[in-house]
PDB file of C-alpha atoms in Angstrom:
ATOM      1  CA  UNK L   1      19.982  -4.510 -30.063  1.00 74.00           C
ATOM      2  CA  UNK L   2      22.306  -1.552 -30.232  1.00 84.00           C
ATOM      3  CA  UNK L   3      21.069   2.072 -30.229  1.00 85.00           C
ATOM      4  CA  UNK L   4      20.876   2.335 -34.025  1.00 87.00           C
ATOM      5  CA  UNK L   5      18.853  -0.868 -34.304  1.00 87.00           C
ATOM      6  CA  UNK L   6      16.457   0.269 -31.563  1.00 90.00           C
ATOM      7  CA  UNK L   7      15.838   3.630 -33.270  1.00 88.00           C
ATOM      8  CA  UNK L   8      15.452   1.993 -36.685  1.00 88.00           C
ATOM      9  CA  UNK L   9      12.845  -0.444 -35.338  1.00 89.00           C
ATOM     10  CA  UNK L  10      10.786   2.463 -33.964  1.00 88.00           C
ATOM     11  CA  UNK L  11      11.046   4.390 -37.240  1.00 86.00           C
ATOM     12  CA  UNK L  12       9.886   1.343 -39.159  1.00 86.00           C
ATOM     13  CA  UNK L  13       6.994   0.822 -36.698  1.00 86.00           C
ATOM     14  CA  UNK L  14       5.690   4.405 -36.733  1.00 84.00           C
ATOM     15  CA  UNK L  15       6.576   5.288 -40.321  1.00 82.00           C
ATOM     16  CA  UNK L  16       8.334   8.302 -41.829  1.00 80.00           C
ATOM     17  CA  UNK L  17       5.303  10.519 -41.300  1.00 78.00           C
ATOM     18  CA  UNK L  18       5.820  10.825 -37.546  1.00 83.00           C
ATOM     19  CA  UNK L  19       7.880  13.946 -36.645  1.00 85.00           C
ATOM     20  CA  UNK L  20      11.362  13.296 -35.321  1.00 86.00           C
ATOM     21  CA  UNK L  21      10.800  15.021 -31.981  1.00 85.00           C
ATOM     22  CA  UNK L  22       7.613  13.135 -31.190  1.00 86.00           C
ATOM     23  CA  UNK L  23       9.201   9.795 -32.100  1.00 89.00           C
ATOM     24  CA  UNK L  24      12.371  10.649 -30.135  1.00 87.00           C
ATOM     25  CA  UNK L  25      10.277  11.249 -27.022  1.00 86.00           C
ATOM     26  CA  UNK L  26       8.578   7.875 -27.408  1.00 89.00           C
ATOM     27  CA  UNK L  27      11.928   6.124 -27.831  1.00 90.00           C
ATOM     28  CA  UNK L  28      13.494   7.968 -24.911  1.00 85.00           C
ATOM     29  CA  UNK L  29      10.612   7.249 -22.546  1.00 83.00           C
ATOM     30  CA  UNK L  30      10.675   3.551 -23.485  1.00 87.00           C
ATOM     31  CA  UNK L  31      14.473   3.216 -23.209  1.00 87.00           C
ATOM     32  CA  UNK L  32      15.749   5.597 -20.487  1.00 82.00           C
ATOM     33  CA  UNK L  33      18.690   3.320 -19.682  1.00 81.00           C
ATOM     34  CA  UNK L  34      19.921   3.153 -23.271  1.00 83.00           C
ATOM     35  CA  UNK L  35      19.973   6.846 -24.262  1.00 83.00           C
ATOM     36  CA  UNK L  36      21.470   9.451 -21.908  1.00 79.00           C
ATOM     37  CA  UNK L  37      19.410  12.350 -23.303  1.00 82.00           C
ATOM     38  CA  UNK L  38      16.556  13.129 -25.657  1.00 82.00           C
ATOM     39  CA  UNK L  39      19.036  14.847 -28.002  1.00 81.00           C
ATOM     40  CA  UNK L  40      21.008  11.604 -28.277  1.00 83.00           C
ATOM     41  CA  UNK L  41      17.903   9.885 -29.643  1.00 87.00           C
ATOM     42  CA  UNK L  42      17.267  12.689 -32.136  1.00 86.00           C
ATOM     43  CA  UNK L  43      20.859  12.527 -33.368  1.00 85.00           C
ATOM     44  CA  UNK L  44      20.545   8.784 -33.965  1.00 87.00           C
ATOM     45  CA  UNK L  45      17.243   9.344 -35.739  1.00 86.00           C
ATOM     46  CA  UNK L  46      18.778  11.896 -38.103  1.00 84.00           C
ATOM     47  CA  UNK L  47      21.682   9.576 -38.823  1.00 83.00           C
ATOM     48  CA  UNK L  48      19.544   6.594 -39.797  1.00 81.00           C
ATOM     49  CA  UNK L  49      17.233   8.692 -41.947  1.00 74.00           C
ATOM     50  CA  UNK L  50      20.137   9.459 -44.235  1.00 66.00           C
ATOM     51  CA  UNK L  51      19.916   5.835 -45.279  1.00 55.00           C
ATOM     52  CA  UNK L  52      16.261   5.956 -46.306  1.00 56.00           C
ATOM     53  CA  UNK L  53      16.070   6.458 -50.072  1.00 48.00           C
ATOM     54  CA  UNK L  54      13.257   6.653 -52.565  1.00 45.00           C
ATOM     55  CA  UNK L  55      13.316   6.751 -56.392  1.00 45.00           C
ATOM     56  CA  UNK L  56      14.067  10.486 -56.419  1.00 45.00           C
ATOM     57  CA  UNK L  57      16.987  10.190 -54.009  1.00 42.00           C
ATOM     58  CA  UNK L  58      16.853  10.728 -50.251  1.00 46.00           C
ATOM     59  CA  UNK L  59      13.343  10.255 -48.928  1.00 48.00           C
ATOM     60  CA  UNK L  60      11.668  13.406 -47.706  1.00 49.00           C
ATOM     61  CA  UNK L  61      10.148  13.360 -44.242  1.00 49.00           C
ATOM     62  CA  UNK L  62       6.723  14.924 -44.304  1.00 50.00           C
ATOM     63  CA  UNK L  63       5.149  16.321 -41.161  1.00 49.00           C
ATOM     64  CA  UNK L  64       1.375  16.559 -40.727  1.00 50.00           C
ATOM     65  CA  UNK L  65       1.743  20.185 -39.594  1.00 51.00           C
ATOM     66  CA  UNK L  66       4.805  21.257 -41.553  1.00 51.00           C
ATOM     67  CA  UNK L  67       3.243  24.676 -42.195  1.00 58.00           C
ATOM     68  CA  UNK L  68       2.871  25.393 -38.482  1.00 60.00           C
ATOM     69  CA  UNK L  69       6.022  26.583 -36.685  1.00 64.00           C
ATOM     70  CA  UNK L  70       6.928  24.736 -33.483  1.00 77.00           C
ATOM     71  CA  UNK L  71       7.263  27.979 -31.573  1.00 83.00           C
ATOM     72  CA  UNK L  72       5.000  30.492 -33.373  1.00 85.00           C
ATOM     73  CA  UNK L  73       5.122  33.063 -30.562  1.00 88.00           C
ATOM     74  CA  UNK L  74       8.919  32.966 -30.111  1.00 90.00           C
ATOM     75  CA  UNK L  75       8.710  31.829 -26.514  1.00 91.00           C
ATOM     76  CA  UNK L  76      11.987  31.354 -24.660  1.00 93.00           C
ATOM     77  CA  UNK L  77      13.695  27.966 -24.781  1.00 88.00           C
ATOM     78  CA  UNK L  78      12.094  25.484 -22.396  1.00 88.00           C
ATOM     79  CA  UNK L  79      14.051  23.193 -20.109  1.00 89.00           C
ATOM     80  CA  UNK L  80      11.006  21.064 -19.404  1.00 87.00           C
ATOM     81  CA  UNK L  81      11.844  17.423 -18.623  1.00 85.00           C
ATOM     82  CA  UNK L  82       9.685  14.575 -19.782  1.00 85.00           C
ATOM     83  CA  UNK L  83       8.636  12.003 -17.138  1.00 87.00           C
ATOM     84  CA  UNK L  84      10.842   8.935 -17.214  1.00 91.00           C
ATOM     85  CA  UNK L  85       9.380   5.431 -17.156  1.00 94.00           C
ATOM     86  CA  UNK L  86      11.127   2.071 -17.208  1.00 96.00           C
ATOM     87  CA  UNK L  87       9.058  -1.015 -17.990  1.00 96.00           C
ATOM     88  CA  UNK L  88      10.750  -4.176 -16.795  1.00 97.00           C
ATOM     89  CA  UNK L  89      10.999  -6.825 -19.520  1.00 96.00           C
ATOM     90  CA  UNK L  90       8.175  -9.395 -19.561  1.00 95.00           C
ATOM     91  CA  UNK L  91      10.737 -12.038 -18.597  1.00 96.00           C
ATOM     92  CA  UNK L  92      11.187 -10.259 -15.239  1.00 98.00           C
ATOM     93  CA  UNK L  93       8.019 -11.755 -13.779  1.00 98.00           C
ATOM     94  CA  UNK L  94       9.268 -13.364 -10.555  1.00 98.00           C
ATOM     95  CA  UNK L  95      10.845 -10.576  -8.551  1.00 98.00           C
ATOM     96  CA  UNK L  96      12.504 -10.336  -5.168  1.00 98.00           C
ATOM     97  CA  UNK L  97      12.245  -6.746  -3.917  1.00 98.00           C
ATOM     98  CA  UNK L  98      14.736  -5.718  -1.231  1.00 98.00           C
ATOM     99  CA  UNK L  99      15.479  -2.238   0.014  1.00 98.00           C
ATOM    100  CA  UNK L 100      16.932   0.043   2.650  1.00 98.00           C
ATOM    101  CA  UNK L 101      19.999  -1.972   3.594  1.00 98.00           C
ATOM    102  CA  UNK L 102      21.871   1.257   4.340  1.00 97.00           C
ATOM    103  CA  UNK L 103      25.198  -0.573   4.061  1.00 97.00           C
ATOM    104  CA  UNK L 104      27.312  -0.808   6.228  1.00 96.00           C
ATOM    105  CA  UNK L 105      24.425  -0.646   8.774  1.00 96.00           C
ATOM    106  CA  UNK L 106      22.639  -3.631   7.211  1.00 97.00           C
ATOM    107  CA  UNK L 107      21.172  -6.427   9.330  1.00 98.00           C
ATOM    108  CA  UNK L 108      23.006  -9.585   8.255  1.00 98.00           C
ATOM    109  CA  UNK L 109      20.373 -12.018   9.506  1.00 98.00           C
ATOM    110  CA  UNK L 110      17.473 -10.274   7.748  1.00 98.00           C
ATOM    111  CA  UNK L 111      19.413  -9.817   4.483  1.00 98.00           C
ATOM    112  CA  UNK L 112      20.367 -13.555   4.555  1.00 98.00           C
ATOM    113  CA  UNK L 113      16.716 -14.519   5.121  1.00 98.00           C
ATOM    114  CA  UNK L 114      15.584 -12.427   2.123  1.00 98.00           C
ATOM    115  CA  UNK L 115      18.318 -13.877  -0.120  1.00 98.00           C
ATOM    116  CA  UNK L 116      17.475 -17.432   0.986  1.00 98.00           C
ATOM    117  CA  UNK L 117      13.795 -16.807   0.223  1.00 98.00           C
ATOM    118  CA  UNK L 118      14.664 -15.561  -3.246  1.00 98.00           C
ATOM    119  CA  UNK L 119      16.756 -18.645  -3.956  1.00 98.00           C
ATOM    120  CA  UNK L 120      14.008 -20.994  -2.766  1.00 98.00           C
ATOM    121  CA  UNK L 121      11.379 -19.061  -4.760  1.00 98.00           C
ATOM    122  CA  UNK L 122      13.556 -19.366  -7.871  1.00 98.00           C
ATOM    123  CA  UNK L 123      13.160 -15.669  -8.646  1.00 98.00           C
ATOM    124  CA  UNK L 124      14.472 -14.423 -12.012  1.00 98.00           C
ATOM    125  CA  UNK L 125      14.897 -10.794 -10.967  1.00 98.00           C
ATOM    126  CA  UNK L 126      16.348  -8.956  -7.977  1.00 98.00           C
ATOM    127  CA  UNK L 127      15.099  -5.419  -7.542  1.00 98.00           C
ATOM    128  CA  UNK L 128      16.934  -3.219  -5.035  1.00 98.00           C
ATOM    129  CA  UNK L 129      14.390  -0.500  -4.313  1.00 98.00           C
ATOM    130  CA  UNK L 130      16.714   2.188  -3.049  1.00 97.00           C
ATOM    131  CA  UNK L 131      19.046   3.078  -0.154  1.00 97.00           C
ATOM    132  CA  UNK L 132      21.451   0.216  -0.670  1.00 98.00           C
ATOM    133  CA  UNK L 133      24.273   2.391   0.695  1.00 97.00           C
ATOM    134  CA  UNK L 134      24.009   4.901   3.548  1.00 96.00           C
ATOM    135  CA  UNK L 135      26.613   7.605   2.756  1.00 94.00           C
ATOM    136  CA  UNK L 136      26.610   8.882   6.342  1.00 92.00           C
ATOM    137  CA  UNK L 137      29.893  10.722   5.818  1.00 89.00           C
ATOM    138  CA  UNK L 138      28.499  13.018   3.119  1.00 89.00           C
ATOM    139  CA  UNK L 139      25.088  13.559   4.629  1.00 82.00           C
ATOM    140  CA  UNK L 140      23.848  17.111   5.116  1.00 76.00           C
ATOM    141  CA  UNK L 141      22.933  16.128   8.677  1.00 75.00           C
ATOM    142  CA  UNK L 142      25.151  15.947  11.728  1.00 67.00           C
ATOM    143  CA  UNK L 143      28.027  13.534  11.186  1.00 72.00           C
ATOM    144  CA  UNK L 144      29.530  11.157  13.727  1.00 75.00           C
ATOM    145  CA  UNK L 145      33.321  10.771  13.155  1.00 72.00           C
ATOM    146  CA  UNK L 146      33.157   7.298  14.683  1.00 77.00           C
ATOM    147  CA  UNK L 147      30.937   6.082  11.849  1.00 83.00           C
ATOM    148  CA  UNK L 148      32.295   4.304   8.784  1.00 85.00           C
ATOM    149  CA  UNK L 149      34.071   6.386   6.174  1.00 91.00           C
ATOM    150  CA  UNK L 150      32.749   6.782   2.632  1.00 92.00           C
ATOM    151  CA  UNK L 151      35.574   4.530   1.407  1.00 94.00           C
ATOM    152  CA  UNK L 152      34.558   1.838   3.876  1.00 95.00           C
ATOM    153  CA  UNK L 153      30.914   2.168   2.836  1.00 96.00           C
ATOM    154  CA  UNK L 154      31.913   1.751  -0.836  1.00 96.00           C
ATOM    155  CA  UNK L 155      34.017  -1.329  -0.098  1.00 97.00           C
ATOM    156  CA  UNK L 156      31.235  -2.960   1.971  1.00 97.00           C
ATOM    157  CA  UNK L 157      28.659  -2.246  -0.761  1.00 98.00           C
ATOM    158  CA  UNK L 158      30.976  -3.644  -3.436  1.00 97.00           C
ATOM    159  CA  UNK L 159      31.378  -6.822  -1.389  1.00 98.00           C
ATOM    160  CA  UNK L 160      27.622  -7.117  -0.994  1.00 98.00           C
ATOM    161  CA  UNK L 161      26.993  -6.743  -4.725  1.00 98.00           C
ATOM    162  CA  UNK L 162      29.531  -9.487  -5.452  1.00 98.00           C
ATOM    163  CA  UNK L 163      27.864 -11.743  -2.856  1.00 98.00           C
ATOM    164  CA  UNK L 164      24.422 -10.999  -4.331  1.00 98.00           C
ATOM    165  CA  UNK L 165      25.627 -11.883  -7.844  1.00 98.00           C
ATOM    166  CA  UNK L 166      27.140 -15.126  -6.507  1.00 98.00           C
ATOM    167  CA  UNK L 167      23.793 -16.008  -4.945  1.00 98.00           C
ATOM    168  CA  UNK L 168      21.897 -15.138  -8.131  1.00 98.00           C
ATOM    169  CA  UNK L 169      24.372 -15.829 -10.971  1.00 98.00           C
ATOM    170  CA  UNK L 170      21.901 -15.627 -13.916  1.00 97.00           C
ATOM    171  CA  UNK L 171      19.164 -13.387 -12.591  1.00 98.00           C
ATOM    172  CA  UNK L 172      18.575  -9.786 -13.656  1.00 98.00           C
ATOM    173  CA  UNK L 173      19.611  -7.288 -10.952  1.00 98.00           C
ATOM    174  CA  UNK L 174      18.258  -3.732 -10.913  1.00 98.00           C
ATOM    175  CA  UNK L 175      19.171  -1.015  -8.434  1.00 98.00           C
ATOM    176  CA  UNK L 176      16.827   1.978  -8.242  1.00 98.00           C
ATOM    177  CA  UNK L 177      18.558   4.774  -6.416  1.00 97.00           C
ATOM    178  CA  UNK L 178      17.008   6.094  -3.167  1.00 97.00           C
ATOM    179  CA  UNK L 179      17.583   9.351  -1.358  1.00 95.00           C
ATOM    180  CA  UNK L 180      20.593   8.000   0.559  1.00 96.00           C
ATOM    181  CA  UNK L 181      22.164   6.615  -2.634  1.00 97.00           C
ATOM    182  CA  UNK L 182      21.689  10.019  -4.258  1.00 95.00           C
ATOM    183  CA  UNK L 183      23.799  11.693  -1.570  1.00 94.00           C
ATOM    184  CA  UNK L 184      26.956  10.795  -3.462  1.00 94.00           C
ATOM    185  CA  UNK L 185      25.851  12.329  -6.778  1.00 92.00           C
ATOM    186  CA  UNK L 186      24.692  15.484  -4.987  1.00 92.00           C
ATOM    187  CA  UNK L 187      28.061  15.626  -3.202  1.00 93.00           C
ATOM    188  CA  UNK L 188      29.850  15.381  -6.548  1.00 92.00           C
ATOM    189  CA  UNK L 189      27.717  18.195  -7.952  1.00 91.00           C
ATOM    190  CA  UNK L 190      28.233  20.559  -5.061  1.00 90.00           C
ATOM    191  CA  UNK L 191      31.780  19.735  -3.823  1.00 90.00           C
ATOM    192  CA  UNK L 192      33.722  18.538  -6.833  1.00 90.00           C
ATOM    193  CA  UNK L 193      31.580  19.599  -9.773  1.00 87.00           C
ATOM    194  CA  UNK L 194      34.765  19.946 -11.859  1.00 90.00           C
ATOM    195  CA  UNK L 195      34.867  16.130 -12.284  1.00 89.00           C
ATOM    196  CA  UNK L 196      31.101  15.509 -12.347  1.00 87.00           C
ATOM    197  CA  UNK L 197      31.165  14.771 -16.082  1.00 87.00           C
ATOM    198  CA  UNK L 198      33.868  12.116 -15.614  1.00 89.00           C
ATOM    199  CA  UNK L 199      32.285   8.670 -15.409  1.00 87.00           C
ATOM    200  CA  UNK L 200      35.301   7.404 -13.457  1.00 88.00           C
ATOM    201  CA  UNK L 201      34.026   9.128 -10.318  1.00 89.00           C
ATOM    202  CA  UNK L 202      30.455   7.842 -10.446  1.00 92.00           C
ATOM    203  CA  UNK L 203      29.064   4.795  -8.697  1.00 92.00           C
ATOM    204  CA  UNK L 204      28.917   2.607 -11.790  1.00 93.00           C
ATOM    205  CA  UNK L 205      32.719   2.702 -11.983  1.00 93.00           C
ATOM    206  CA  UNK L 206      33.431   2.860  -8.239  1.00 94.00           C
ATOM    207  CA  UNK L 207      31.330  -0.231  -7.524  1.00 96.00           C
ATOM    208  CA  UNK L 208      32.098  -1.980 -10.869  1.00 94.00           C
ATOM    209  CA  UNK L 209      28.397  -2.479 -11.493  1.00 96.00           C
ATOM    210  CA  UNK L 210      28.830  -3.367 -15.165  1.00 94.00           C
ATOM    211  CA  UNK L 211      31.166  -6.234 -14.251  1.00 96.00           C
ATOM    212  CA  UNK L 212      28.478  -7.614 -11.907  1.00 97.00           C
ATOM    213  CA  UNK L 213      25.717  -6.912 -14.472  1.00 96.00           C
ATOM    214  CA  UNK L 214      23.785  -4.599 -12.160  1.00 97.00           C
ATOM    215  CA  UNK L 215      21.605  -2.027 -13.916  1.00 97.00           C
ATOM    216  CA  UNK L 216      21.490   1.296 -12.115  1.00 96.00           C
ATOM    217  CA  UNK L 217      18.283   3.369 -12.394  1.00 96.00           C
ATOM    218  CA  UNK L 218      18.040   7.058 -11.509  1.00 95.00           C
ATOM    219  CA  UNK L 219      15.775   7.894  -8.597  1.00 95.00           C
ATOM    220  CA  UNK L 220      13.336   9.968 -10.708  1.00 94.00           C
ATOM    221  CA  UNK L 221      12.483   7.048 -13.021  1.00 96.00           C
ATOM    222  CA  UNK L 222       9.163   5.319 -12.346  1.00 97.00           C
ATOM    223  CA  UNK L 223       9.520   1.560 -12.763  1.00 98.00           C
ATOM    224  CA  UNK L 224       6.649  -0.659 -13.892  1.00 98.00           C
ATOM    225  CA  UNK L 225       6.505  -4.396 -13.332  1.00 98.00           C
ATOM    226  CA  UNK L 226       3.448  -5.191 -15.414  1.00 97.00           C
ATOM    227  CA  UNK L 227       0.709  -2.901 -14.059  1.00 97.00           C
ATOM    228  CA  UNK L 228       2.489  -2.364 -10.711  1.00 98.00           C
ATOM    229  CA  UNK L 229       4.444   0.861 -10.289  1.00 98.00           C
ATOM    230  CA  UNK L 230       7.577   0.742  -8.128  1.00 98.00           C
ATOM    231  CA  UNK L 231       9.504   3.674  -6.666  1.00 98.00           C
ATOM    232  CA  UNK L 232      11.732   4.081  -3.638  1.00 97.00           C
ATOM    233  CA  UNK L 233       9.243   6.421  -2.015  1.00 95.00           C
ATOM    234  CA  UNK L 234      11.140   9.581  -1.065  1.00 95.00           C
ATOM    235  CA  UNK L 235       9.373  11.439  -3.844  1.00 94.00           C
ATOM    236  CA  UNK L 236       6.021  10.194  -2.515  1.00 93.00           C
ATOM    237  CA  UNK L 237       6.600  10.509   1.244  1.00 87.00           C
ATOM    238  CA  UNK L 238       8.116  13.970   1.441  1.00 78.00           C
ATOM    239  CA  UNK L 239      10.089  14.917   4.522  1.00 63.00           C
ATOM    240  CA  UNK L 240      10.172  12.806   7.695  1.00 52.00           C
ATOM    241  CA  UNK L 241       6.411  12.559   8.226  1.00 56.00           C
ATOM    242  CA  UNK L 242       4.742   9.294   7.258  1.00 65.00           C
ATOM    243  CA  UNK L 243       1.093   8.420   7.942  1.00 78.00           C
ATOM    244  CA  UNK L 244       0.167   5.581  10.333  1.00 84.00           C
ATOM    245  CA  UNK L 245      -0.489   3.387   7.308  1.00 93.00           C
ATOM    246  CA  UNK L 246       2.257   4.252   4.864  1.00 94.00           C
ATOM    247  CA  UNK L 247       0.671   2.238   2.068  1.00 96.00           C
ATOM    248  CA  UNK L 248      -2.550   4.237   2.362  1.00 95.00           C
ATOM    249  CA  UNK L 249      -0.534   7.430   2.360  1.00 94.00           C
ATOM    250  CA  UNK L 250       1.078   6.266  -0.860  1.00 94.00           C
ATOM    251  CA  UNK L 251      -2.371   5.611  -2.343  1.00 95.00           C
ATOM    252  CA  UNK L 252      -3.538   9.112  -1.448  1.00 93.00           C
ATOM    253  CA  UNK L 253      -0.615  10.537  -3.413  1.00 92.00           C
ATOM    254  CA  UNK L 254      -0.421   8.122  -6.344  1.00 93.00           C
ATOM    255  CA  UNK L 255      -4.003   6.903  -6.898  1.00 94.00           C
ATOM    256  CA  UNK L 256      -2.651   3.748  -8.558  1.00 95.00           C
ATOM    257  CA  UNK L 257      -1.150   0.406  -7.621  1.00 97.00           C
ATOM    258  CA  UNK L 258       2.264   1.169  -6.170  1.00 98.00           C
ATOM    259  CA  UNK L 259       5.011  -0.434  -4.133  1.00 98.00           C
ATOM    260  CA  UNK L 260       7.352   1.791  -2.124  1.00 98.00           C
ATOM    261  CA  UNK L 261      10.126   1.368   0.443  1.00 97.00           C
ATOM    262  CA  UNK L 262      11.827   4.283   2.239  1.00 96.00           C
ATOM    263  CA  UNK L 263       9.614   4.318   5.365  1.00 94.00           C
ATOM    264  CA  UNK L 264      11.050   1.039   6.780  1.00 95.00           C
ATOM    265  CA  UNK L 265       7.542  -0.176   7.655  1.00 95.00           C
ATOM    266  CA  UNK L 266       5.430  -3.044   6.342  1.00 97.00           C
ATOM    267  CA  UNK L 267       1.927  -1.970   5.357  1.00 97.00           C
ATOM    268  CA  UNK L 268      -0.739  -2.764   2.781  1.00 97.00           C
ATOM    269  CA  UNK L 269      -3.786  -0.902   1.436  1.00 97.00           C
ATOM    270  CA  UNK L 270      -6.446  -1.887  -1.116  1.00 96.00           C
ATOM    271  CA  UNK L 271      -8.989   0.352  -2.923  1.00 96.00           C
ATOM    272  CA  UNK L 272     -11.861  -0.704  -5.195  1.00 95.00           C
ATOM    273  CA  UNK L 273     -13.410   1.704  -7.721  1.00 91.00           C
ATOM    274  CA  UNK L 274     -17.004   1.866  -8.956  1.00 93.00           C
ATOM    275  CA  UNK L 275     -16.237  -0.565 -11.751  1.00 92.00           C
ATOM    276  CA  UNK L 276     -15.025  -3.141  -9.247  1.00 93.00           C
ATOM    277  CA  UNK L 277     -11.362  -2.751 -10.221  1.00 92.00           C
ATOM    278  CA  UNK L 278      -8.963  -3.290  -7.319  1.00 94.00           C
ATOM    279  CA  UNK L 279      -5.840  -1.257  -6.682  1.00 96.00           C
ATOM    280  CA  UNK L 280      -3.229  -2.011  -4.076  1.00 97.00           C
ATOM    281  CA  UNK L 281      -0.395  -0.114  -2.459  1.00 98.00           C
ATOM    282  CA  UNK L 282       2.385  -1.582  -0.355  1.00 98.00           C
ATOM    283  CA  UNK L 283       5.305  -0.295   1.717  1.00 97.00           C
ATOM    284  CA  UNK L 284       8.086  -2.757   2.443  1.00 98.00           C
ATOM    285  CA  UNK L 285      10.240  -3.172   5.517  1.00 98.00           C
ATOM    286  CA  UNK L 286      13.940  -2.415   5.642  1.00 98.00           C
ATOM    287  CA  UNK L 287      16.981  -4.710   5.908  1.00 98.00           C
ATOM    288  CA  UNK L 288      19.041  -2.392   8.091  1.00 97.00           C
ATOM    289  CA  UNK L 289      19.389  -1.782  11.817  1.00 96.00           C
ATOM    290  CA  UNK L 290      16.029  -1.010  13.447  1.00 96.00           C
ATOM    291  CA  UNK L 291      17.297   1.444  16.039  1.00 93.00           C
ATOM    292  CA  UNK L 292      19.629   3.870  14.232  1.00 88.00           C
ATOM    293  CA  UNK L 293      21.430   6.579  16.178  1.00 83.00           C
ATOM    294  CA  UNK L 294      19.137   9.316  14.832  1.00 81.00           C
ATOM    295  CA  UNK L 295      16.088   7.474  16.253  1.00 82.00           C
ATOM    296  CA  UNK L 296      17.279   5.027  18.898  1.00 84.00           C
ATOM    297  CA  UNK L 297      14.108   4.452  20.938  1.00 83.00           C
ATOM    298  CA  UNK L 298      10.774   4.713  19.087  1.00 75.00           C
ATOM    299  CA  UNK L 299      11.598   4.270  15.415  1.00 80.00           C
ATOM    300  CA  UNK L 300       8.994   1.493  14.971  1.00 88.00           C
ATOM    301  CA  UNK L 301      11.006   0.245  11.986  1.00 95.00           C
ATOM    302  CA  UNK L 302      10.404  -3.307  10.706  1.00 97.00           C
ATOM    303  CA  UNK L 303      12.466  -5.764   8.707  1.00 98.00           C
ATOM    304  CA  UNK L 304      10.957  -7.069   5.504  1.00 98.00           C
ATOM    305  CA  UNK L 305      10.996  -7.622   1.762  1.00 98.00           C
ATOM    306  CA  UNK L 306       8.505  -8.330  -1.030  1.00 98.00           C
ATOM    307  CA  UNK L 307       7.934 -11.000  -3.664  1.00 98.00           C
ATOM    308  CA  UNK L 308       6.211  -9.802  -6.866  1.00 98.00           C
ATOM    309  CA  UNK L 309       4.741 -12.151  -9.445  1.00 98.00           C
ATOM    310  CA  UNK L 310       3.573 -10.773 -12.821  1.00 98.00           C
ATOM    311  CA  UNK L 311       1.528 -12.668 -15.427  1.00 97.00           C
ATOM    312  CA  UNK L 312       1.523 -12.181 -19.196  1.00 95.00           C
ATOM    313  CA  UNK L 313      -1.377  -9.725 -19.021  1.00 95.00           C
ATOM    314  CA  UNK L 314       0.571  -7.520 -16.596  1.00 96.00           C
ATOM    315  CA  UNK L 315      -1.584  -8.425 -13.606  1.00 96.00           C
ATOM    316  CA  UNK L 316       0.469  -8.963 -10.488  1.00 97.00           C
ATOM    317  CA  UNK L 317       0.550 -10.423  -7.025  1.00 98.00           C
ATOM    318  CA  UNK L 318       2.473  -8.858  -4.165  1.00 98.00           C
ATOM    319  CA  UNK L 319       3.573 -10.877  -1.128  1.00 98.00           C
ATOM    320  CA  UNK L 320       4.733  -8.320   1.391  1.00 98.00           C
ATOM    321  CA  UNK L 321       6.676 -10.118   4.131  1.00 98.00           C
ATOM    322  CA  UNK L 322       7.835  -8.992   7.559  1.00 98.00           C
ATOM    323  CA  UNK L 323      10.781 -10.635   9.350  1.00 98.00           C
ATOM    324  CA  UNK L 324      10.277 -11.018  13.099  1.00 97.00           C
ATOM    325  CA  UNK L 325      12.852 -12.751  15.307  1.00 96.00           C
ATOM    326  CA  UNK L 326      14.451 -14.413  12.325  1.00 96.00           C
ATOM    327  CA  UNK L 327      11.145 -15.755  10.899  1.00 97.00           C
ATOM    328  CA  UNK L 328       9.124 -14.681   7.843  1.00 98.00           C
ATOM    329  CA  UNK L 329       5.554 -13.524   8.480  1.00 97.00           C
TER     330      UNK L 329
END
């Protein structure tokens, strides 16, 4: 469906009595990849309502609290942002989760093992859970001139995406941005903000993601696969500190079933409440070098990936695998 059809379906579902702003928020939260802003939804809503007629002419929209002003105390304009949530389609129920390749510092053997597993498992969805690309050259940290240039990183990432699409020609591919991926957008904002509003300079165009049918998701969007929440993890694990059991650390922050990456370590944690309901948290391993220059001796990083299965009720199963010496454990 196009944008107009999506908005019209929501208006028909909730009726003309629901205020535009409230309905726009529902639509925007459900479709963050379709509408760039909340105002874009409201504009589409106003446009379609011109076509609703009743016997007396254009149908009047009635609000339950029309006599109450929205800002009775004349408070200053708010720039509050609504939380963003993306629910994967129900057809995305057999998911290969890979993350932290940090191209061009990816580990070819481990990436190949994960791809081969996904092919053999006949997955219908590939979910890249952040840090696909490293962006060493535009990091705020100390830079090594011997490292790959940003151009070389882009070209290597573009080649990987093409190879991934060749391996999974019909599957859905999502890429949730991680903190390393976000380095480029932050660089655009601070160094060349004059062209920030030009789509030509953003990753979608530079990597030709639309041609490869890769859906890019902003790092502040919480993704749900059934009842399982998925995020890269840099908003959960702040700074460089991570607990001994990263999954338990994620549980202490989120208090819900959650899968993260970011920490490059394989861990699992399960909690049961008083009603007997079980909740699980997982952190997945990386697919990059295990001894990077910034931590060459005791990084304790681990290679790994996850396989997520979701049933029609939204219940899920997570298989959190570690790769050791070329073998899946």
